[in-house]
Amino acid sequence: MPALQDNRGSGSSKGHTLNDYSLMDTIPDPFVQNLFVLRHGEQLNQLEVQPGAVKAARPWDPPLTDKGKLQAWTVGRNMKLEDWNITRVVMSPSLRCVQTAVEIIAGLCMLPSSLEMREKGNGSPYVSTIKASIECGLAEMMNRQGVPYPSEAADKNSLSPWTLDLVDLYMMLPEGVHDTSFQPIRKKLPLGKETLDDARNRYTSTFQKIANRFPNENILCITHGKTAK
């Protein structure tokens, strides 16, 4: 995975004339790709369980809390302010990762979070030039440590009931961001009861393939805690 680097050229100024500097100003800096890996925001079932506390309806695929949404939006805004020029977001199919992407994209576009729009009663969609895709290679580690299985009899050839339908997940994203030309690296969830090493190897391979596929873009991958460590 490409390391974070300063994209500016670093030549010596020894012996340069004023004309040299004028010429150098016209030469673009070489592009250095940056790929960021981000864990989703706070999810509902991470809250300390207290009497009367709300619990996730689908505990194996919980949504974000309001705090988690604000966390994600803040990350997106800060990345924009730091001028990282993120042009592509790739996410796990888990609901919490898709919701994280929604807020981050809003922050990257310097637009209000969904919480602010909800408070103002303004939920109108916006258009973004950022492209986004869902990738099963970034899914949670698929064993009982990572995912409380919904059923031992669940269909292992389908995303359901492990995640929501892809059509429903893509409809959550802002208008125009879904990259319909994206070909998934993995089309199915890794439902072989992975070990931690299995999951980390899968993540590393997926990151590298994503970076290689879009070498001229800065990319943000939204995934899970086992990945981000």
mmCIF file of C-alpha atoms in Angstrom:
data_model
loop_
_atom_site.group_PDB
_atom_site.id
_atom_site.type_symbol
_atom_site.label_atom_id
_atom_site.label_comp_id
_atom_site.label_asym_id
_atom_site.label_seq_id
_atom_site.Cartn_x
_atom_site.Cartn_y
_atom_site.Cartn_z
ATOM 1 C CA MET A 1 0.000 0.000 0.000
ATOM 2 C CA PRO A 2 1.461 3.410 -0.893
ATOM 3 C CA ALA A 3 2.698 5.333 2.142
ATOM 4 C CA LEU A 4 1.529 8.844 2.873
ATOM 5 C CA GLN A 5 4.022 11.201 1.329
ATOM 6 C CA ASP A 6 4.591 14.856 0.585
ATOM 7 C CA ASN A 7 3.620 15.226 -3.078
ATOM 8 C CA ARG A 8 5.953 18.155 -3.723
ATOM 9 C CA GLY A 9 9.191 17.692 -5.620
ATOM 10 C CA SER A 10 12.383 18.015 -3.544
ATOM 11 C CA GLY A 11 15.225 19.198 -5.766
ATOM 12 C CA SER A 12 18.289 21.177 -4.747
ATOM 13 C CA SER A 13 18.279 24.914 -5.576
ATOM 14 C CA LYS A 14 22.071 25.068 -5.997
ATOM 15 C CA GLY A 15 23.111 26.834 -9.191
ATOM 16 C CA HIS A 16 19.575 27.758 -10.369
ATOM 17 C CA THR A 17 18.940 31.067 -12.147
ATOM 18 C CA LEU A 18 15.713 33.073 -12.166
ATOM 19 C CA ASN A 19 14.925 31.590 -15.578
ATOM 20 C CA ASP A 20 15.366 28.094 -14.132
ATOM 21 C CA TYR A 21 12.787 28.837 -11.449
ATOM 22 C CA SER A 22 10.322 30.149 -14.036
ATOM 23 C CA LEU A 23 10.693 26.909 -15.998
ATOM 24 C CA MET A 24 10.357 24.732 -12.892
ATOM 25 C CA ASP A 25 7.087 26.457 -11.980
ATOM 26 C CA THR A 26 5.553 25.174 -15.222
ATOM 27 C CA ILE A 27 6.454 21.509 -14.570
ATOM 28 C CA PRO A 28 3.743 19.697 -12.578
ATOM 29 C CA ASP A 29 4.761 17.809 -9.459
ATOM 30 C CA PRO A 30 4.825 14.020 -9.905
ATOM 31 C CA PHE A 31 1.644 12.384 -8.634
ATOM 32 C CA VAL A 32 2.051 10.193 -5.540
ATOM 33 C CA GLN A 33 -0.987 8.071 -4.782
ATOM 34 C CA ASN A 34 -2.397 8.050 -1.254
ATOM 35 C CA LEU A 35 -4.655 5.244 -0.053
ATOM 36 C CA PHE A 36 -6.304 5.770 3.343
ATOM 37 C CA VAL A 37 -7.845 3.004 5.453
ATOM 38 C CA LEU A 38 -10.574 4.112 7.841
ATOM 39 C CA ARG A 39 -12.640 2.187 10.357
ATOM 40 C CA HIS A 40 -16.365 2.986 10.378
ATOM 41 C CA GLY A 41 -17.809 5.344 13.008
ATOM 42 C CA GLU A 42 -19.324 4.333 16.333
ATOM 43 C CA GLN A 43 -21.969 1.665 15.785
ATOM 44 C CA LEU A 44 -25.129 1.173 17.782
ATOM 45 C CA ASN A 45 -24.212 -2.036 19.589
ATOM 46 C CA GLN A 46 -20.884 -0.614 20.747
ATOM 47 C CA LEU A 47 -22.692 1.491 23.310
ATOM 48 C CA GLU A 48 -22.506 0.291 26.872
ATOM 49 C CA VAL A 49 -25.683 -1.702 27.461
ATOM 50 C CA GLN A 50 -27.857 -0.002 30.059
ATOM 51 C CA PRO A 51 -31.458 -0.584 31.127
ATOM 52 C CA GLY A 52 -33.729 0.847 28.451
ATOM 53 C CA ALA A 53 -30.871 1.382 25.976
ATOM 54 C CA VAL A 54 -31.682 1.026 22.282
ATOM 55 C CA LYS A 55 -30.194 -2.067 20.659
ATOM 56 C CA ALA A 56 -29.574 -2.733 16.974
ATOM 57 C CA ALA A 57 -32.448 -4.540 15.257
ATOM 58 C CA ARG A 58 -29.942 -6.581 13.213
ATOM 59 C CA PRO A 59 -27.043 -7.034 15.671
ATOM 60 C CA TRP A 60 -24.769 -8.605 13.055
ATOM 61 C CA ASP A 61 -25.144 -5.523 10.801
ATOM 62 C CA PRO A 62 -25.792 -2.525 13.086
ATOM 63 C CA PRO A 63 -26.181 1.111 11.982
ATOM 64 C CA LEU A 64 -24.133 4.073 13.160
ATOM 65 C CA THR A 65 -25.094 6.117 16.179
ATOM 66 C CA ASP A 66 -25.538 9.870 15.716
ATOM 67 C CA LYS A 67 -22.106 10.256 17.267
ATOM 68 C CA GLY A 68 -20.684 7.861 14.692
ATOM 69 C CA LYS A 69 -22.215 9.886 11.863
ATOM 70 C CA LEU A 70 -20.700 13.077 13.219
ATOM 71 C CA GLN A 71 -17.318 11.358 13.574
ATOM 72 C CA ALA A 72 -17.416 10.344 9.916
ATOM 73 C CA TRP A 73 -18.515 13.763 8.661
ATOM 74 C CA THR A 74 -15.725 15.420 10.667
ATOM 75 C CA VAL A 75 -13.124 13.123 9.090
ATOM 76 C CA GLY A 76 -14.377 13.998 5.611
ATOM 77 C CA ARG A 77 -14.352 17.732 6.316
ATOM 78 C CA ASN A 78 -10.844 17.578 7.788
ATOM 79 C CA MET A 79 -9.514 15.621 4.806
ATOM 80 C CA LYS A 80 -10.952 18.298 2.527
ATOM 81 C CA LEU A 81 -9.414 21.096 4.596
ATOM 82 C CA GLU A 82 -6.066 19.284 4.482
ATOM 83 C CA ASP A 83 -6.394 19.101 0.674
ATOM 84 C CA TRP A 84 -5.962 15.347 0.262
ATOM 85 C CA ASN A 85 -8.079 15.426 -2.900
ATOM 86 C CA ILE A 86 -9.941 12.170 -2.323
ATOM 87 C CA THR A 87 -11.673 11.228 -5.579
ATOM 88 C CA ARG A 88 -12.792 7.695 -4.765
ATOM 89 C CA VAL A 89 -14.346 5.944 -1.753
ATOM 90 C CA VAL A 90 -14.522 2.140 -1.540
ATOM 91 C CA MET A 91 -16.423 0.562 1.333
ATOM 92 C CA SER A 92 -17.417 -2.675 3.002
ATOM 93 C CA PRO A 93 -21.040 -3.727 2.332
ATOM 94 C CA SER A 94 -21.879 -3.447 6.033
ATOM 95 C CA LEU A 95 -24.539 -0.845 6.826
ATOM 96 C CA ARG A 96 -22.261 1.029 9.243
ATOM 97 C CA CYS A 97 -19.572 1.392 6.557
ATOM 98 C CA VAL A 98 -22.015 2.655 3.933
ATOM 99 C CA GLN A 99 -23.426 5.162 6.428
ATOM 100 C CA THR A 100 -19.869 6.246 7.243
ATOM 101 C CA ALA A 101 -19.238 6.805 3.527
ATOM 102 C CA VAL A 102 -22.383 8.945 3.209
ATOM 103 C CA GLU A 103 -21.186 11.291 5.958
ATOM 104 C CA ILE A 104 -17.578 11.389 4.779
ATOM 105 C CA ILE A 105 -18.601 12.291 1.241
ATOM 106 C CA ALA A 106 -20.731 15.132 2.623
ATOM 107 C CA GLY A 107 -17.722 16.351 4.607
ATOM 108 C CA LEU A 108 -15.424 16.070 1.588
ATOM 109 C CA CYS A 109 -17.907 18.211 -0.339
ATOM 110 C CA MET A 110 -18.036 20.699 2.581
ATOM 111 C CA LEU A 111 -21.777 20.106 2.878
ATOM 112 C CA PRO A 112 -23.808 19.620 6.083
ATOM 113 C CA SER A 113 -23.995 16.226 7.756
ATOM 114 C CA SER A 114 -27.215 14.217 7.570
ATOM 115 C CA LEU A 115 -27.815 15.149 11.220
ATOM 116 C CA GLU A 116 -27.734 18.860 10.438
ATOM 117 C CA MET A 117 -29.966 18.435 7.396
ATOM 118 C CA ARG A 118 -32.384 16.390 9.512
ATOM 119 C CA GLU A 119 -32.549 19.127 12.152
ATOM 120 C CA LYS A 120 -33.153 21.776 9.500
ATOM 121 C CA GLY A 121 -35.701 19.639 7.698
ATOM 122 C CA ASN A 122 -33.613 19.789 4.539
ATOM 123 C CA GLY A 123 -32.941 16.319 3.265
ATOM 124 C CA SER A 124 -32.613 17.166 -0.414
ATOM 125 C CA PRO A 125 -29.913 15.126 -2.220
ATOM 126 C CA TYR A 126 -26.761 16.706 -3.597
ATOM 127 C CA VAL A 127 -24.506 15.779 -6.469
ATOM 128 C CA SER A 128 -20.834 14.907 -5.901
ATOM 129 C CA THR A 129 -17.970 14.229 -8.310
ATOM 130 C CA ILE A 130 -16.512 11.670 -5.887
ATOM 131 C CA LYS A 131 -17.006 8.082 -7.031
ATOM 132 C CA ALA A 132 -17.987 5.352 -4.576
ATOM 133 C CA SER A 133 -18.187 1.567 -4.726
ATOM 134 C CA ILE A 134 -19.033 -1.328 -2.420
ATOM 135 C CA GLU A 135 -16.421 -4.075 -2.172
ATOM 136 C CA CYS A 136 -16.917 -7.442 -0.436
ATOM 137 C CA GLY A 137 -13.150 -7.766 -0.049
ATOM 138 C CA LEU A 138 -13.403 -5.066 2.652
ATOM 139 C CA ALA A 139 -16.108 -6.908 4.626
ATOM 140 C CA GLU A 140 -15.865 -7.707 8.331
ATOM 141 C CA MET A 141 -13.831 -10.753 9.371
ATOM 142 C CA MET A 142 -16.360 -13.515 8.785
ATOM 143 C CA ASN A 143 -16.346 -15.679 11.882
ATOM 144 C CA ARG A 144 -18.189 -15.553 15.184
ATOM 145 C CA GLN A 145 -15.540 -13.248 16.624
ATOM 146 C CA GLY A 146 -16.187 -10.653 13.929
ATOM 147 C CA VAL A 147 -19.855 -11.253 13.076
ATOM 148 C CA PRO A 148 -22.600 -12.783 15.249
ATOM 149 C CA TYR A 149 -24.055 -15.096 12.602
ATOM 150 C CA PRO A 150 -27.751 -14.462 11.909
ATOM 151 C CA SER A 151 -28.300 -18.155 11.266
ATOM 152 C CA GLU A 152 -26.223 -21.272 10.721
ATOM 153 C CA ALA A 153 -28.586 -22.005 7.819
ATOM 154 C CA ALA A 154 -28.058 -18.613 6.144
ATOM 155 C CA ASP A 155 -27.398 -18.664 2.418
ATOM 156 C CA LYS A 156 -23.630 -18.515 2.034
ATOM 157 C CA ASN A 157 -23.928 -17.612 -1.667
ATOM 158 C CA SER A 158 -25.906 -14.456 -0.993
ATOM 159 C CA LEU A 159 -25.277 -11.165 0.785
ATOM 160 C CA SER A 160 -28.655 -11.588 2.485
ATOM 161 C CA PRO A 161 -29.206 -11.744 5.428
ATOM 162 C CA TRP A 162 -25.625 -10.731 6.232
ATOM 163 C CA THR A 163 -26.024 -7.255 4.743
ATOM 164 C CA LEU A 164 -28.796 -5.268 3.127
ATOM 165 C CA ASP A 165 -29.348 -5.697 -0.601
ATOM 166 C CA LEU A 166 -26.732 -3.891 -2.715
ATOM 167 C CA VAL A 167 -29.425 -1.882 -4.496
ATOM 168 C CA ASP A 168 -30.679 -0.578 -1.145
ATOM 169 C CA LEU A 169 -27.153 0.211 0.022
ATOM 170 C CA TYR A 170 -26.287 2.154 -3.132
ATOM 171 C CA MET A 171 -29.519 4.140 -2.832
ATOM 172 C CA MET A 172 -28.215 5.536 0.479
ATOM 173 C CA LEU A 173 -25.313 7.240 -1.290
ATOM 174 C CA PRO A 174 -25.534 10.778 -2.671
ATOM 175 C CA GLU A 175 -26.765 11.161 -6.226
ATOM 176 C CA GLY A 176 -24.159 10.461 -8.876
ATOM 177 C CA VAL A 177 -21.438 8.922 -6.702
ATOM 178 C CA HIS A 178 -22.143 5.260 -7.492
ATOM 179 C CA ASP A 179 -19.470 4.116 -9.935
ATOM 180 C CA THR A 180 -21.554 1.765 -12.082
ATOM 181 C CA SER A 181 -18.468 0.701 -14.057
ATOM 182 C CA PHE A 182 -16.725 -0.675 -10.951
ATOM 183 C CA GLN A 183 -16.035 -4.412 -11.123
ATOM 184 C CA PRO A 184 -15.826 -5.865 -7.595
ATOM 185 C CA ILE A 185 -12.642 -7.621 -6.606
ATOM 186 C CA ARG A 186 -14.775 -10.056 -4.607
ATOM 187 C CA LYS A 187 -18.412 -10.599 -5.554
ATOM 188 C CA LYS A 188 -19.270 -12.643 -2.467
ATOM 189 C CA LEU A 189 -18.653 -12.338 1.234
ATOM 190 C CA PRO A 190 -15.773 -14.478 2.588
ATOM 191 C CA LEU A 191 -17.983 -16.893 4.503
ATOM 192 C CA GLY A 192 -15.417 -19.585 5.240
ATOM 193 C CA LYS A 193 -15.067 -18.826 8.974
ATOM 194 C CA GLU A 194 -11.856 -16.901 8.493
ATOM 195 C CA THR A 195 -8.952 -16.727 10.896
ATOM 196 C CA LEU A 196 -7.500 -13.335 11.767
ATOM 197 C CA ASP A 197 -4.559 -14.000 9.450
ATOM 198 C CA ASP A 198 -6.953 -14.983 6.652
ATOM 199 C CA ALA A 199 -8.837 -11.700 7.067
ATOM 200 C CA ARG A 200 -5.690 -9.569 7.182
ATOM 201 C CA ASN A 201 -4.336 -11.238 4.039
ATOM 202 C CA ARG A 202 -7.658 -10.594 2.302
ATOM 203 C CA TYR A 203 -7.610 -6.934 3.328
ATOM 204 C CA THR A 204 -4.023 -6.387 2.212
ATOM 205 C CA SER A 205 -4.691 -8.021 -1.155
ATOM 206 C CA THR A 206 -7.848 -5.958 -1.660
ATOM 207 C CA PHE A 207 -6.122 -2.676 -0.800
ATOM 208 C CA GLN A 208 -3.325 -3.378 -3.254
ATOM 209 C CA LYS A 209 -5.695 -4.340 -6.066
ATOM 210 C CA ILE A 210 -7.788 -1.224 -5.525
ATOM 211 C CA ALA A 211 -4.676 0.974 -5.567
ATOM 212 C CA ASN A 212 -3.400 -0.706 -8.743
ATOM 213 C CA ARG A 213 -6.753 -0.367 -10.478
ATOM 214 C CA PHE A 214 -6.908 3.405 -9.889
ATOM 215 C CA PRO A 215 -3.249 4.498 -9.874
ATOM 216 C CA ASN A 216 -3.997 8.163 -10.578
ATOM 217 C CA GLU A 217 -6.467 8.660 -7.732
ATOM 218 C CA ASN A 218 -6.317 9.219 -3.989
ATOM 219 C CA ILE A 219 -8.589 6.632 -2.405
ATOM 220 C CA LEU A 220 -10.350 6.189 0.925
ATOM 221 C CA CYS A 221 -11.244 2.633 1.975
ATOM 222 C CA ILE A 222 -13.873 2.283 4.714
ATOM 223 C CA THR A 223 -13.782 -1.009 6.530
ATOM 224 C CA HIS A 224 -13.580 -2.619 9.988
ATOM 225 C CA GLY A 225 -11.417 -2.594 13.104
ATOM 226 C CA LYS A 226 -9.453 -5.741 12.291
ATOM 227 C CA THR A 227 -8.378 -4.061 9.060
ATOM 228 C CA ALA A 228 -7.392 -0.715 10.451
ATOM 229 C CA LYS A 229 -5.071 -2.102 13.147
#
